[in-house]
PDB file of C-alpha atoms and ligand atoms in Angstrom:
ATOM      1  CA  UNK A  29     -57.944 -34.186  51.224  1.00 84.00           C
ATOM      2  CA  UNK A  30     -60.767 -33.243  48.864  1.00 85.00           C
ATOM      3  CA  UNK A  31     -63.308 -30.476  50.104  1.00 85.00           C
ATOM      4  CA  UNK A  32     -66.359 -30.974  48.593  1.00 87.00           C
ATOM      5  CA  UNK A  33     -68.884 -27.770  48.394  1.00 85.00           C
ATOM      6  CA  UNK A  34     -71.938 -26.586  46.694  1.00 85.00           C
ATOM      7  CA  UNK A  35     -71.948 -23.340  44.695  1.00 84.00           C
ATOM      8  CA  UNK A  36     -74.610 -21.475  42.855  1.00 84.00           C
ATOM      9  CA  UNK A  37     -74.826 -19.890  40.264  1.00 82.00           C
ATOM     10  CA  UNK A  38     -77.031 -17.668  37.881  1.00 80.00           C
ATOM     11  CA  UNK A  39     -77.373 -18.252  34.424  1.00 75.00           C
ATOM     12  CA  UNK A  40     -78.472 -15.421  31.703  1.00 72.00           C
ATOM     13  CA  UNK A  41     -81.817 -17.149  31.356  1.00 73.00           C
ATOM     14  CA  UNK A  42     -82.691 -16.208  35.079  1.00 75.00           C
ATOM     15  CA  UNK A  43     -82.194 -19.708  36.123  1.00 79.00           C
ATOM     16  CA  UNK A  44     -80.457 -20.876  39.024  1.00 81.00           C
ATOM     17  CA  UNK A  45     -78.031 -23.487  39.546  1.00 83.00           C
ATOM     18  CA  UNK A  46     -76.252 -25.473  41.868  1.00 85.00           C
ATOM     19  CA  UNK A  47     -72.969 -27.045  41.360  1.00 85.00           C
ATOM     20  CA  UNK A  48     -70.632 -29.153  43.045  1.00 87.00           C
ATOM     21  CA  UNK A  49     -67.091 -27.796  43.508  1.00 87.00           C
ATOM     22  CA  UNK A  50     -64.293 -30.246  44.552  1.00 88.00           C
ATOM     23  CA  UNK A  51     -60.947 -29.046  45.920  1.00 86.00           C
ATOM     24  CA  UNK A  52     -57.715 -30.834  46.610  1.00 87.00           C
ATOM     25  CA  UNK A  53     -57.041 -28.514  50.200  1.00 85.00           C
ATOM     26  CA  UNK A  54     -54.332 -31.394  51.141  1.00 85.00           C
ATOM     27  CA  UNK A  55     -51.763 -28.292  50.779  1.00 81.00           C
ATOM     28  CA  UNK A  56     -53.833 -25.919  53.492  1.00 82.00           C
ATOM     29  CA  UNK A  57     -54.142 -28.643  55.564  1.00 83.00           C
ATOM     30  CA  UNK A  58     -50.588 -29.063  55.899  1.00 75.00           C
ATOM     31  CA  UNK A  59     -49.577 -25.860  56.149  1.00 75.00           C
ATOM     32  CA  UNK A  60     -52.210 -25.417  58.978  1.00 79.00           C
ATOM     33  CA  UNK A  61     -51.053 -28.883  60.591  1.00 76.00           C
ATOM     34  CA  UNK A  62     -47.172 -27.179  60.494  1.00 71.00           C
ATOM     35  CA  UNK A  63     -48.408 -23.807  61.975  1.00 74.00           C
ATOM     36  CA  UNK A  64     -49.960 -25.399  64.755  1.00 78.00           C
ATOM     37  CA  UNK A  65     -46.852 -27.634  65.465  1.00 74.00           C
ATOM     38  CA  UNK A  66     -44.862 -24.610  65.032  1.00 73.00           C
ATOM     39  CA  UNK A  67     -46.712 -22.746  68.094  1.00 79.00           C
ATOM     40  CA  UNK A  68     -46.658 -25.936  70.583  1.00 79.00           C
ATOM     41  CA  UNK A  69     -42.975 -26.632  69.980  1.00 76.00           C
ATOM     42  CA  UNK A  70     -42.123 -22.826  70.340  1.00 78.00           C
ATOM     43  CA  UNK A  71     -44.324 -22.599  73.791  1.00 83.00           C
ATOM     44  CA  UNK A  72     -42.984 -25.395  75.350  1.00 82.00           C
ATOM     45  CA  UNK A  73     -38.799 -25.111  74.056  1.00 83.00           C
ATOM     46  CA  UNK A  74     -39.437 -21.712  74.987  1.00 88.00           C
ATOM     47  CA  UNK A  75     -41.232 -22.264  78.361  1.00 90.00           C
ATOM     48  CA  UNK A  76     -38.558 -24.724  80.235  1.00 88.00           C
ATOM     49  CA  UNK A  77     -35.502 -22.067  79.945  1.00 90.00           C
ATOM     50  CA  UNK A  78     -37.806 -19.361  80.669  1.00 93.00           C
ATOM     51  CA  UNK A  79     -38.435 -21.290  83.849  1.00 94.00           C
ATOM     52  CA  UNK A  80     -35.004 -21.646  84.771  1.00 94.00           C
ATOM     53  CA  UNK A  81     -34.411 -17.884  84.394  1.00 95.00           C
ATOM     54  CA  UNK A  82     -37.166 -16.802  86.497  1.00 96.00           C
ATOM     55  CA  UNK A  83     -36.970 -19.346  88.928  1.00 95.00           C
ATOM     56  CA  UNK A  84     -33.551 -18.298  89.498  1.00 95.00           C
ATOM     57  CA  UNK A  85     -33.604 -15.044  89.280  1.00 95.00           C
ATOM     58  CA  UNK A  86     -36.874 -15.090  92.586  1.00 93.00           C
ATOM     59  CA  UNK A  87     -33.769 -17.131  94.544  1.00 92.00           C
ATOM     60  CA  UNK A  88     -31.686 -14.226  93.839  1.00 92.00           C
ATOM     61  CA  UNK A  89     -33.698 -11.778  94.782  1.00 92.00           C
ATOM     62  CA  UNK A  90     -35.155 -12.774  97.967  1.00 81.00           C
ATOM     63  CA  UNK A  91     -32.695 -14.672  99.845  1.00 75.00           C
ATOM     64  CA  UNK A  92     -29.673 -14.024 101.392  1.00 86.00           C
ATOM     65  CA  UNK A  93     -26.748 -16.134  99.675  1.00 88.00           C
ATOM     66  CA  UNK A  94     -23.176 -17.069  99.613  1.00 90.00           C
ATOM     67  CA  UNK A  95     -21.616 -15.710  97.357  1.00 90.00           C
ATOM     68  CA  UNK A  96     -20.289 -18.709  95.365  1.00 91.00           C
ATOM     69  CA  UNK A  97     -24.109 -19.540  95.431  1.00 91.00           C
ATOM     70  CA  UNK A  98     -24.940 -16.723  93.934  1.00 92.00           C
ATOM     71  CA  UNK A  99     -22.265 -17.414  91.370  1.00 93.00           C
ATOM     72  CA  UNK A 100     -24.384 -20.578  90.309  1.00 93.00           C
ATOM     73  CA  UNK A 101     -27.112 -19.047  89.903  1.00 94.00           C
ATOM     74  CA  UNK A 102     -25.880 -16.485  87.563  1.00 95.00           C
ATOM     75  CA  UNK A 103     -24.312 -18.917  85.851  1.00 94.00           C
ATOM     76  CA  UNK A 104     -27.598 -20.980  85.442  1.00 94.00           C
ATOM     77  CA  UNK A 105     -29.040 -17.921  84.402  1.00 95.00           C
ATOM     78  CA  UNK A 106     -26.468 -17.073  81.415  1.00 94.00           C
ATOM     79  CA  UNK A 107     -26.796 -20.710  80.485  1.00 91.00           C
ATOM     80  CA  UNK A 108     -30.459 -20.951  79.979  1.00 92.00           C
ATOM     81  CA  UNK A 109     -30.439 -17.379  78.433  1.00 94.00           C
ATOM     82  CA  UNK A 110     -27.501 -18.445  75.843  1.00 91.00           C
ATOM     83  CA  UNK A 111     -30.040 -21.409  75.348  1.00 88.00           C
ATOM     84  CA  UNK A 112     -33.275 -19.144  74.654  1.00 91.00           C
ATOM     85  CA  UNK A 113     -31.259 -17.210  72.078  1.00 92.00           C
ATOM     86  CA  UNK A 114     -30.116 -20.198  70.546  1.00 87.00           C
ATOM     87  CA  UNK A 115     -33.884 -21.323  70.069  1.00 88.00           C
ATOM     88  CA  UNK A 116     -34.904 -18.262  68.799  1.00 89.00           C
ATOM     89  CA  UNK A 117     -31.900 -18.327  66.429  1.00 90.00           C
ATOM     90  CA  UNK A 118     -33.306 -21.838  64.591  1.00 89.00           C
ATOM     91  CA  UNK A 119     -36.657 -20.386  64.266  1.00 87.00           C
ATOM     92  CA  UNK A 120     -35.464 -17.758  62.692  1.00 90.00           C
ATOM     93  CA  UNK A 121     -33.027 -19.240  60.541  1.00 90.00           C
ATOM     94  CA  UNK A 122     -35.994 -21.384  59.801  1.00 89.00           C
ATOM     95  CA  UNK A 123     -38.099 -19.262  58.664  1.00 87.00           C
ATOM     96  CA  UNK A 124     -35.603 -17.359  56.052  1.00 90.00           C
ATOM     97  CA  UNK A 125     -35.005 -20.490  54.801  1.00 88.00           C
ATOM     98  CA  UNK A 126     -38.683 -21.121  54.253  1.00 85.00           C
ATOM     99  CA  UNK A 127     -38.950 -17.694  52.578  1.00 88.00           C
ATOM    100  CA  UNK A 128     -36.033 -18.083  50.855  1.00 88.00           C
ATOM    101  CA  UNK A 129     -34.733 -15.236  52.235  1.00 88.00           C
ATOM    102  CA  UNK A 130     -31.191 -17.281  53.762  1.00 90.00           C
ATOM    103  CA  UNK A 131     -28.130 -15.370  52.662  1.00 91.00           C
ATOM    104  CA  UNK A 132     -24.922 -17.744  52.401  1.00 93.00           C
ATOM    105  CA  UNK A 133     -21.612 -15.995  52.239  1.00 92.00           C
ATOM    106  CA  UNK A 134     -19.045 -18.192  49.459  1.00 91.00           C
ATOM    107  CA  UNK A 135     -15.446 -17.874  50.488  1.00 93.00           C
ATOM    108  CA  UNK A 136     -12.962 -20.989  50.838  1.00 94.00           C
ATOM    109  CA  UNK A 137     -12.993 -22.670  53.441  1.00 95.00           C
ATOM    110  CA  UNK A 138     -10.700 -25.167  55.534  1.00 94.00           C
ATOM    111  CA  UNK A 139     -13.246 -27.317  57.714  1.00 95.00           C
ATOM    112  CA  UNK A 140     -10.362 -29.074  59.695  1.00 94.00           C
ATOM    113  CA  UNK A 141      -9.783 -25.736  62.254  1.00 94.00           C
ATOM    114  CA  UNK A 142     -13.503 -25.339  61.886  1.00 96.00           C
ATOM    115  CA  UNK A 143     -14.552 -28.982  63.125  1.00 96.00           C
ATOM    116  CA  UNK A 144     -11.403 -29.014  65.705  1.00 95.00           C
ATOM    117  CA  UNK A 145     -12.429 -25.683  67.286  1.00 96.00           C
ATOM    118  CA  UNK A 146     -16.321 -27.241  67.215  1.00 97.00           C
ATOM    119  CA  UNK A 147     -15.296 -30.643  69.210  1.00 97.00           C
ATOM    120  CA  UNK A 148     -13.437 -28.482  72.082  1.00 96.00           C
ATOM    121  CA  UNK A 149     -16.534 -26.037  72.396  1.00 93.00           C
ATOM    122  CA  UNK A 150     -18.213 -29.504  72.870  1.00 94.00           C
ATOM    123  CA  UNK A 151     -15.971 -30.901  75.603  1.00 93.00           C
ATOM    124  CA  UNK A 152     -17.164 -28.264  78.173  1.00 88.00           C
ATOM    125  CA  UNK A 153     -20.610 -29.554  77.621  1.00 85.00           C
ATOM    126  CA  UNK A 154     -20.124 -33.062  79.104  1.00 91.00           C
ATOM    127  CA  UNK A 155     -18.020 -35.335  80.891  1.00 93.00           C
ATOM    128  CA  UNK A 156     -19.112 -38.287  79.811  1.00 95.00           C
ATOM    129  CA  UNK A 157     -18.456 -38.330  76.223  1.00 97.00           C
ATOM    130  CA  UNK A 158     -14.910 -38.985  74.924  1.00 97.00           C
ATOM    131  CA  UNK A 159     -14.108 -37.291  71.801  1.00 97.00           C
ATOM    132  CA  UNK A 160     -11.342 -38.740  68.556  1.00 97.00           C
ATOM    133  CA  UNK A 161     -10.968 -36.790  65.806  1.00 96.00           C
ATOM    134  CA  UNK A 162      -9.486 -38.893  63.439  1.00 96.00           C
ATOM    135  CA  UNK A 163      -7.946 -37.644  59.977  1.00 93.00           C
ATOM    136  CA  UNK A 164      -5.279 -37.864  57.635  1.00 84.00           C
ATOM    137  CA  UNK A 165      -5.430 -34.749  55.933  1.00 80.00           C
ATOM    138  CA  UNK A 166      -4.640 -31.260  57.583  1.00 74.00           C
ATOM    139  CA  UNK A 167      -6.619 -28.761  55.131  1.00 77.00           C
ATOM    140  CA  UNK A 168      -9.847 -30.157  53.778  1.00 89.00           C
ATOM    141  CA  UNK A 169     -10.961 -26.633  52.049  1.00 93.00           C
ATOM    142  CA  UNK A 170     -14.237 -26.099  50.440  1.00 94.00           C
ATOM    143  CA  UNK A 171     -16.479 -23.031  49.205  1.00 92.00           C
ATOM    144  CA  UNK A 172     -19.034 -22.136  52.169  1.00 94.00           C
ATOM    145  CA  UNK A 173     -19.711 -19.964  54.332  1.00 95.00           C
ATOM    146  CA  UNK A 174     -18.059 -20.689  57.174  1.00 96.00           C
ATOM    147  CA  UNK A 175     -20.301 -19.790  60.541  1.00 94.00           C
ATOM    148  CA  UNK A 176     -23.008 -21.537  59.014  1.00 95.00           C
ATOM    149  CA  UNK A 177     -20.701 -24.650  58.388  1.00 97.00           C
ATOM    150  CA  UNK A 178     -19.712 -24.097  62.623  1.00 96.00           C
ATOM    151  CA  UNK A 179     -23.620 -24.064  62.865  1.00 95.00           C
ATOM    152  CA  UNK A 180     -23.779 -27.728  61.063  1.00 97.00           C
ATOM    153  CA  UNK A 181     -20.905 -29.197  63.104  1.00 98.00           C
ATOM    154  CA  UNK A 182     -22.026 -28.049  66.393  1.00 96.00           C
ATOM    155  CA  UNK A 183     -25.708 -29.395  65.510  1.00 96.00           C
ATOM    156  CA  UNK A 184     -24.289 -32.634  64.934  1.00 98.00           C
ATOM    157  CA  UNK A 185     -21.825 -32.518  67.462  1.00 98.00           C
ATOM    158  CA  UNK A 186     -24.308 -31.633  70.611  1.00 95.00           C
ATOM    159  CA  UNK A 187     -27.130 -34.002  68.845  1.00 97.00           C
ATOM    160  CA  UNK A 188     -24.255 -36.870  69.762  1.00 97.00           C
ATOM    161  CA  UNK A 189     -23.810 -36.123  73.058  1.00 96.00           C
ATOM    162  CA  UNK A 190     -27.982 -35.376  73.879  1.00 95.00           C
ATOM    163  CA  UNK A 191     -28.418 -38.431  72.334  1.00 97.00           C
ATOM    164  CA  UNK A 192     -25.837 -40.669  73.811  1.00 97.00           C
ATOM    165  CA  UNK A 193     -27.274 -39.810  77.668  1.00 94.00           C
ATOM    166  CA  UNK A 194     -25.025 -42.874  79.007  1.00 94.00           C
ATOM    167  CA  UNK A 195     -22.188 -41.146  77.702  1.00 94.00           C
ATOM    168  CA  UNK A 196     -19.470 -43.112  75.215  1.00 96.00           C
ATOM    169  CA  UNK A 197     -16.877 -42.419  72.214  1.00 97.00           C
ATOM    170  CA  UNK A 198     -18.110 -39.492  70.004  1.00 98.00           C
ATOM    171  CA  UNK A 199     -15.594 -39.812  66.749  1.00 98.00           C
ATOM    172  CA  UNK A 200     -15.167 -37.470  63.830  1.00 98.00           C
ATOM    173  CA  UNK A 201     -13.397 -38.894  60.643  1.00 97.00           C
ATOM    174  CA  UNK A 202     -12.426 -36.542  57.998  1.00 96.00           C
ATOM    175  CA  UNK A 203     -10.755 -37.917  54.639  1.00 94.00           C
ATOM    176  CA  UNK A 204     -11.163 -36.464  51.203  1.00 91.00           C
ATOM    177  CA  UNK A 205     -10.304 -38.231  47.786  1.00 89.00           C
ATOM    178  CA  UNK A 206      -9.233 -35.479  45.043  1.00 86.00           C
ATOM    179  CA  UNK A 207     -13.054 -34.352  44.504  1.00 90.00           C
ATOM    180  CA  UNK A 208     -14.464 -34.518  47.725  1.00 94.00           C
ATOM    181  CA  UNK A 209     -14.059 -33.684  51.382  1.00 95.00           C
ATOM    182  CA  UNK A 210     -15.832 -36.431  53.814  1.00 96.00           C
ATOM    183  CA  UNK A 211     -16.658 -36.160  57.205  1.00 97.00           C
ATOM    184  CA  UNK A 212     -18.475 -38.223  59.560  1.00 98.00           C
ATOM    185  CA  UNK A 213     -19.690 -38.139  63.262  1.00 98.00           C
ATOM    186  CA  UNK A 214     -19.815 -41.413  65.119  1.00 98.00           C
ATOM    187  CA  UNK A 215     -21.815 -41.683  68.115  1.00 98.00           C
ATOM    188  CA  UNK A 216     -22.610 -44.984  70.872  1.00 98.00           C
ATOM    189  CA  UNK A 217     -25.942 -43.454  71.731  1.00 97.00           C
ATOM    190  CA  UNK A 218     -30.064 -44.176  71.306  1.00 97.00           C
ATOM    191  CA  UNK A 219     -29.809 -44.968  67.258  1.00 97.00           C
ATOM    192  CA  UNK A 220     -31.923 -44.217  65.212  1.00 97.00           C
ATOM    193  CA  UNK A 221     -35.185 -46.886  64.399  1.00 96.00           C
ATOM    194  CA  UNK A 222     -35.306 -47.692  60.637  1.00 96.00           C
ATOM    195  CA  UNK A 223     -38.485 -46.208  59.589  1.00 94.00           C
ATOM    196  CA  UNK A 224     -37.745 -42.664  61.132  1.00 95.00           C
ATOM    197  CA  UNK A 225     -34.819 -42.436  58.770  1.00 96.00           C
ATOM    198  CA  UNK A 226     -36.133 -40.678  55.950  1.00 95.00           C
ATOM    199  CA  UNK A 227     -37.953 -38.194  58.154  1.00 93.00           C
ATOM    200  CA  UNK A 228     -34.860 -36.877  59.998  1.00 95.00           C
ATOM    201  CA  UNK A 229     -34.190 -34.200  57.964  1.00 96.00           C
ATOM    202  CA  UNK A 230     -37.590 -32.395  58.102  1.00 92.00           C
ATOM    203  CA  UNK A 231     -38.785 -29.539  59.837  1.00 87.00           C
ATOM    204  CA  UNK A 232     -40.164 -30.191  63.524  1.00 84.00           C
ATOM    205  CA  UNK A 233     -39.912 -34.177  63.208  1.00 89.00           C
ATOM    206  CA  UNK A 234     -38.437 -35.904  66.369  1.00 89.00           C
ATOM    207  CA  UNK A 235     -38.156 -39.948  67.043  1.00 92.00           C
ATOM    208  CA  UNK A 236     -41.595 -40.794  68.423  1.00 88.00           C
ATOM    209  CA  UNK A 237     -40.532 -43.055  71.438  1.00 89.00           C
ATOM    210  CA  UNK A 238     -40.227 -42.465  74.783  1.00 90.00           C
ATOM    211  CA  UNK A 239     -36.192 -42.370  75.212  1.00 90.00           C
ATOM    212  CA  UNK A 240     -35.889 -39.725  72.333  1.00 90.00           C
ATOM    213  CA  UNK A 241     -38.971 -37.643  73.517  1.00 84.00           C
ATOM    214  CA  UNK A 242     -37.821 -37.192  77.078  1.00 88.00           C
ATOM    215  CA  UNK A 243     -34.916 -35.851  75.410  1.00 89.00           C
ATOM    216  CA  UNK A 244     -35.853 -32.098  74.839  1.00 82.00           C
ATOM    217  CA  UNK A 245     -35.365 -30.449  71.384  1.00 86.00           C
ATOM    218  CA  UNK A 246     -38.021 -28.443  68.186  1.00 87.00           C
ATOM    219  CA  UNK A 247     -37.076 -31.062  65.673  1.00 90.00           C
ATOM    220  CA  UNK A 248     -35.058 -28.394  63.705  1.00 91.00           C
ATOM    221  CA  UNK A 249     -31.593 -28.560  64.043  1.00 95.00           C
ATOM    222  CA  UNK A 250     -30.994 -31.291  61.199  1.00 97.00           C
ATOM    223  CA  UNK A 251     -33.783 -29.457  58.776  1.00 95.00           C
ATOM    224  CA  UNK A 252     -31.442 -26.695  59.363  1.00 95.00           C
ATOM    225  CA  UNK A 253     -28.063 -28.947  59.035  1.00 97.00           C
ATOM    226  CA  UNK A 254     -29.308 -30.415  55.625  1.00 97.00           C
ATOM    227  CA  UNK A 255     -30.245 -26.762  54.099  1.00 96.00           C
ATOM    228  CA  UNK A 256     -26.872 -25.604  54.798  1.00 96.00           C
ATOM    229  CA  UNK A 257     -24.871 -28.540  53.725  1.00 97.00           C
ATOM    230  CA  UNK A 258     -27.256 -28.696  50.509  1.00 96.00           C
ATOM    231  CA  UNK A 259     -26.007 -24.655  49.826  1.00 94.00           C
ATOM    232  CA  UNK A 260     -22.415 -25.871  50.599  1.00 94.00           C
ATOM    233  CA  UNK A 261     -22.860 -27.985  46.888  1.00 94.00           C
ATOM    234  CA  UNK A 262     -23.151 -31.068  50.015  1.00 97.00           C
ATOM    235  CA  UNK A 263     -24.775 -33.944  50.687  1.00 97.00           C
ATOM    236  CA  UNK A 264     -25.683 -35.639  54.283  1.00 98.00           C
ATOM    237  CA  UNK A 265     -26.923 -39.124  55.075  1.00 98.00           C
ATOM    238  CA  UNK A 266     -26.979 -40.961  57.910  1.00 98.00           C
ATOM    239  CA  UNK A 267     -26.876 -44.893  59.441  1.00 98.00           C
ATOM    240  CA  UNK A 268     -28.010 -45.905  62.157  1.00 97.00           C
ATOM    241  CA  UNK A 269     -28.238 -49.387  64.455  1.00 96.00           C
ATOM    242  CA  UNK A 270     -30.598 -48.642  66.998  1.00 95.00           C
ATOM    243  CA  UNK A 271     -30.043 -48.852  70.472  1.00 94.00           C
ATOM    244  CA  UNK A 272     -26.291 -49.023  69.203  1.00 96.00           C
ATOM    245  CA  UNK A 273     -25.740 -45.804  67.422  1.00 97.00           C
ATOM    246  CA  UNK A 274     -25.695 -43.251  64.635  1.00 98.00           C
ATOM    247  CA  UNK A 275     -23.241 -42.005  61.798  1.00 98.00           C
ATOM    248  CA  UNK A 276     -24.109 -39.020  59.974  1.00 98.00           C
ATOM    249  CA  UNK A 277     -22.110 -38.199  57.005  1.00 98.00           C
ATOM    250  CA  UNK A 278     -21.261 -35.399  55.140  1.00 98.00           C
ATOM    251  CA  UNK A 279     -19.767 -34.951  51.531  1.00 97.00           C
ATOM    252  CA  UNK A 280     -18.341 -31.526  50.352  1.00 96.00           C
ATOM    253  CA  UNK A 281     -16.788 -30.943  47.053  1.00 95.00           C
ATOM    254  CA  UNK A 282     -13.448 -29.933  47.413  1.00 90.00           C
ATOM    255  CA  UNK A 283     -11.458 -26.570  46.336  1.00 85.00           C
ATOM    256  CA  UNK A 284      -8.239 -28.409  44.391  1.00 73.00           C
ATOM    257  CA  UNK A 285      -5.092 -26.885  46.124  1.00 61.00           C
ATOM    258  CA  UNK A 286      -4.372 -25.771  41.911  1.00 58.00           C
ATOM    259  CA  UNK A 287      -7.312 -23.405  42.454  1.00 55.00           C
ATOM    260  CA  UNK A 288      -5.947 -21.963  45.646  1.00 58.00           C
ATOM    261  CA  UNK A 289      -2.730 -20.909  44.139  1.00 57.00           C
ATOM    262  CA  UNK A 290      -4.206 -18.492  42.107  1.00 54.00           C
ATOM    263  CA  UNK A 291      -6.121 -17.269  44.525  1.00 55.00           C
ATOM    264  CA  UNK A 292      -4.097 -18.101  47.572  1.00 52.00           C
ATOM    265  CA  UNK A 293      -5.282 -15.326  50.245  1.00 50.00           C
ATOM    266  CA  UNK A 294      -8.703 -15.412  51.642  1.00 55.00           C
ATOM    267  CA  UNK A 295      -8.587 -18.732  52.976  1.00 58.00           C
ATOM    268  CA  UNK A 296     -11.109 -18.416  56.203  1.00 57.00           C
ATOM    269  CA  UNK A 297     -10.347 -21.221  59.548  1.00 52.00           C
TER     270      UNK A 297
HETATM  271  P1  ADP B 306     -33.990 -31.938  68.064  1.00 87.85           P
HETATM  272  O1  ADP B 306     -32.749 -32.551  68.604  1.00 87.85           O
HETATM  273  O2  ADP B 306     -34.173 -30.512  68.462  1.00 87.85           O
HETATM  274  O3  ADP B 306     -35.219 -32.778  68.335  1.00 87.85           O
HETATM  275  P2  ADP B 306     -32.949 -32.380  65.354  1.00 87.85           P
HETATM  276  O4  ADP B 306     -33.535 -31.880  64.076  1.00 87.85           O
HETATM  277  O5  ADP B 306     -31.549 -32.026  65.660  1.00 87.85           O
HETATM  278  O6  ADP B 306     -33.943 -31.871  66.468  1.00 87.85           O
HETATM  279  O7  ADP B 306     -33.091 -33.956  65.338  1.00 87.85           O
HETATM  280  C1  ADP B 306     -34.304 -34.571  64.936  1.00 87.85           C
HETATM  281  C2  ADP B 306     -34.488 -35.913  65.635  1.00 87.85           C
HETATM  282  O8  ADP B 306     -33.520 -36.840  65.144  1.00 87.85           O
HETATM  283  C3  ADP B 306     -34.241 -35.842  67.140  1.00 87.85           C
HETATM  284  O9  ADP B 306     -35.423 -35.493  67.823  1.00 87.85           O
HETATM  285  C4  ADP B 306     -33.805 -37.265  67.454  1.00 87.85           C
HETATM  286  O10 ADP B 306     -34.945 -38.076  67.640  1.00 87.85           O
HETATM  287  C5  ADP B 306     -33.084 -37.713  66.180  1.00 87.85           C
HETATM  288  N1  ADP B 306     -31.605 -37.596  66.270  1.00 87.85           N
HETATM  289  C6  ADP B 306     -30.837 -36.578  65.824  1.00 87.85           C
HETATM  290  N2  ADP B 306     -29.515 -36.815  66.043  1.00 87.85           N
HETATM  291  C7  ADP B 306     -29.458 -38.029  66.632  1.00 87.85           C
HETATM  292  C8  ADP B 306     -28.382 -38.866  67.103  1.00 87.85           C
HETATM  293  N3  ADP B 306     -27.093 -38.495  67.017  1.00 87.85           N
HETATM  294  N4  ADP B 306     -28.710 -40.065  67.663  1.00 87.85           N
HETATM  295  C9  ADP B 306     -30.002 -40.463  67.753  1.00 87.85           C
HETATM  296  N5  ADP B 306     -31.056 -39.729  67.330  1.00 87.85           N
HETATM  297  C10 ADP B 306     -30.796 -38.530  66.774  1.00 87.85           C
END
């Protein structure tokens, strides 16, 4: 975008003159386009739990209620709350990352416990997904820091299940050759249309159709999955049929076990 704009100027001579400056504001314009993207997705991710909480909280208030009632309630309550703070987490995180500001801790690593622990979190989410996790090795250690690699498994994890709303098999593979660690998350759900691919991993971009958009969501959780994975010394990419499903997969390079035995303590899982 080229902003085109006349200046003037004096000369020595006492003369005036008019010239025509050109500007390349394409970068502004973006930056302006993200800011105001940023504010609508914030209002409205933050609006719907914010709902919930007040909504519940006027039913607890003003009317008498069994107790196990009341129980729900609360419980909706400490959901949508845990939710809020999750949102305002990925903004956050967002914005260090966009100011550089992102501290990752490097310690090693085993990802097996790590994803494990991840999928049973999961399970209390849904009861329509099945979960396999499916691997021949029992120590797949890399150099990371390890909540941020929870952060990256969980991401991927819950985008399988929001994703798959019929349900279906949700499988993890994790294999490793002598240089790297590989892990991949299998889901049955929406897919992914071709031409959205290479989009997925930027900030605030969701599938433009109407299954994925009635799906809630800011469009950050995979800009935030790639960043980490990319500080990890990783690589993601993903493949998807869609309407059949989506694999993402993730390559780590791996901490030989000769390594480890000099330093053998410090291993976190
Ligand atoms: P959010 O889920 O908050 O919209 P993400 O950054 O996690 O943001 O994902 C970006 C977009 O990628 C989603 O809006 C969705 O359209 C698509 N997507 C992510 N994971 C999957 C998946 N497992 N299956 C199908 N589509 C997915």
């Amino acid at each position: 975008i080229i902003k085109v704009y006349a200046k003037t100027i004096y000369h020595g001579d006492d003369t005036l003159r008019t010239i025509l400056v050109h500007r390349d504001i394409t970068k502004e314009y973006e930056v302006d386009q993200m800011k105001s993207e940023f504010v609508s997705t914030v209002s409205h991710e933050l609006r719907t739990p914010l709902a919930s909480v007040l909504g519940f909280t006027e039913l607890l208030l003003n009317k008498e209620l069994k107790p196990e009632r009341k129980m729900k309630y609360l419980q909706t309550i400490y959901n949508e709350a845990n939710r809020l703070t999750l949102l305002i987490n990925d903004f956050l995180d967002v914005q260090r990352m966009e100011s550089g500001k992102q501290t990752y801790e490097k310690k090693y690593v085993d990802l097996y416990p790590i994803i494990e622990t991840a999928i049973e979190h999961q399970k209390v989410n849904t009861t329509l997904h099945h979960f396999a996790l499916q691997s021949d090795v029992h120590q797949s250690i890399i150099f990371g820091d390890k909540s941020k690699l929870e952060q990256v498994f969980t991401n991927l994890l819950s985008n399988s299940i929001k994703y798959s709303p019929n349900g279906g098999n949700v499988t993890v593979r994790i294999n490793e050759n002598p240089e790297f660690v590989f892990i991949e998350f299998e889901d049955e759900g929406l897919g992914i249309p071709n031409d959205a691919i290479p989009h997925l991993f930027q900030k605030f971009y969701r599938v433009d159709n109407s299954d994925h958009r009635r799906i809630g969501g800011t469009g950050l959780g995979l800009a935030i999955v790639e960043e980490i994975v990319k500080a990890s010394g990783g690589k993601i990419t993903v493949e998807s049929e869609y309407g059949k499903g989506s694999v993402f997969k993730l390559e780590f390079p791996r901490v030989i076990t000769r390594e480890l035995t000099k330093q053998s303590e410090g291993i976190s899982s």
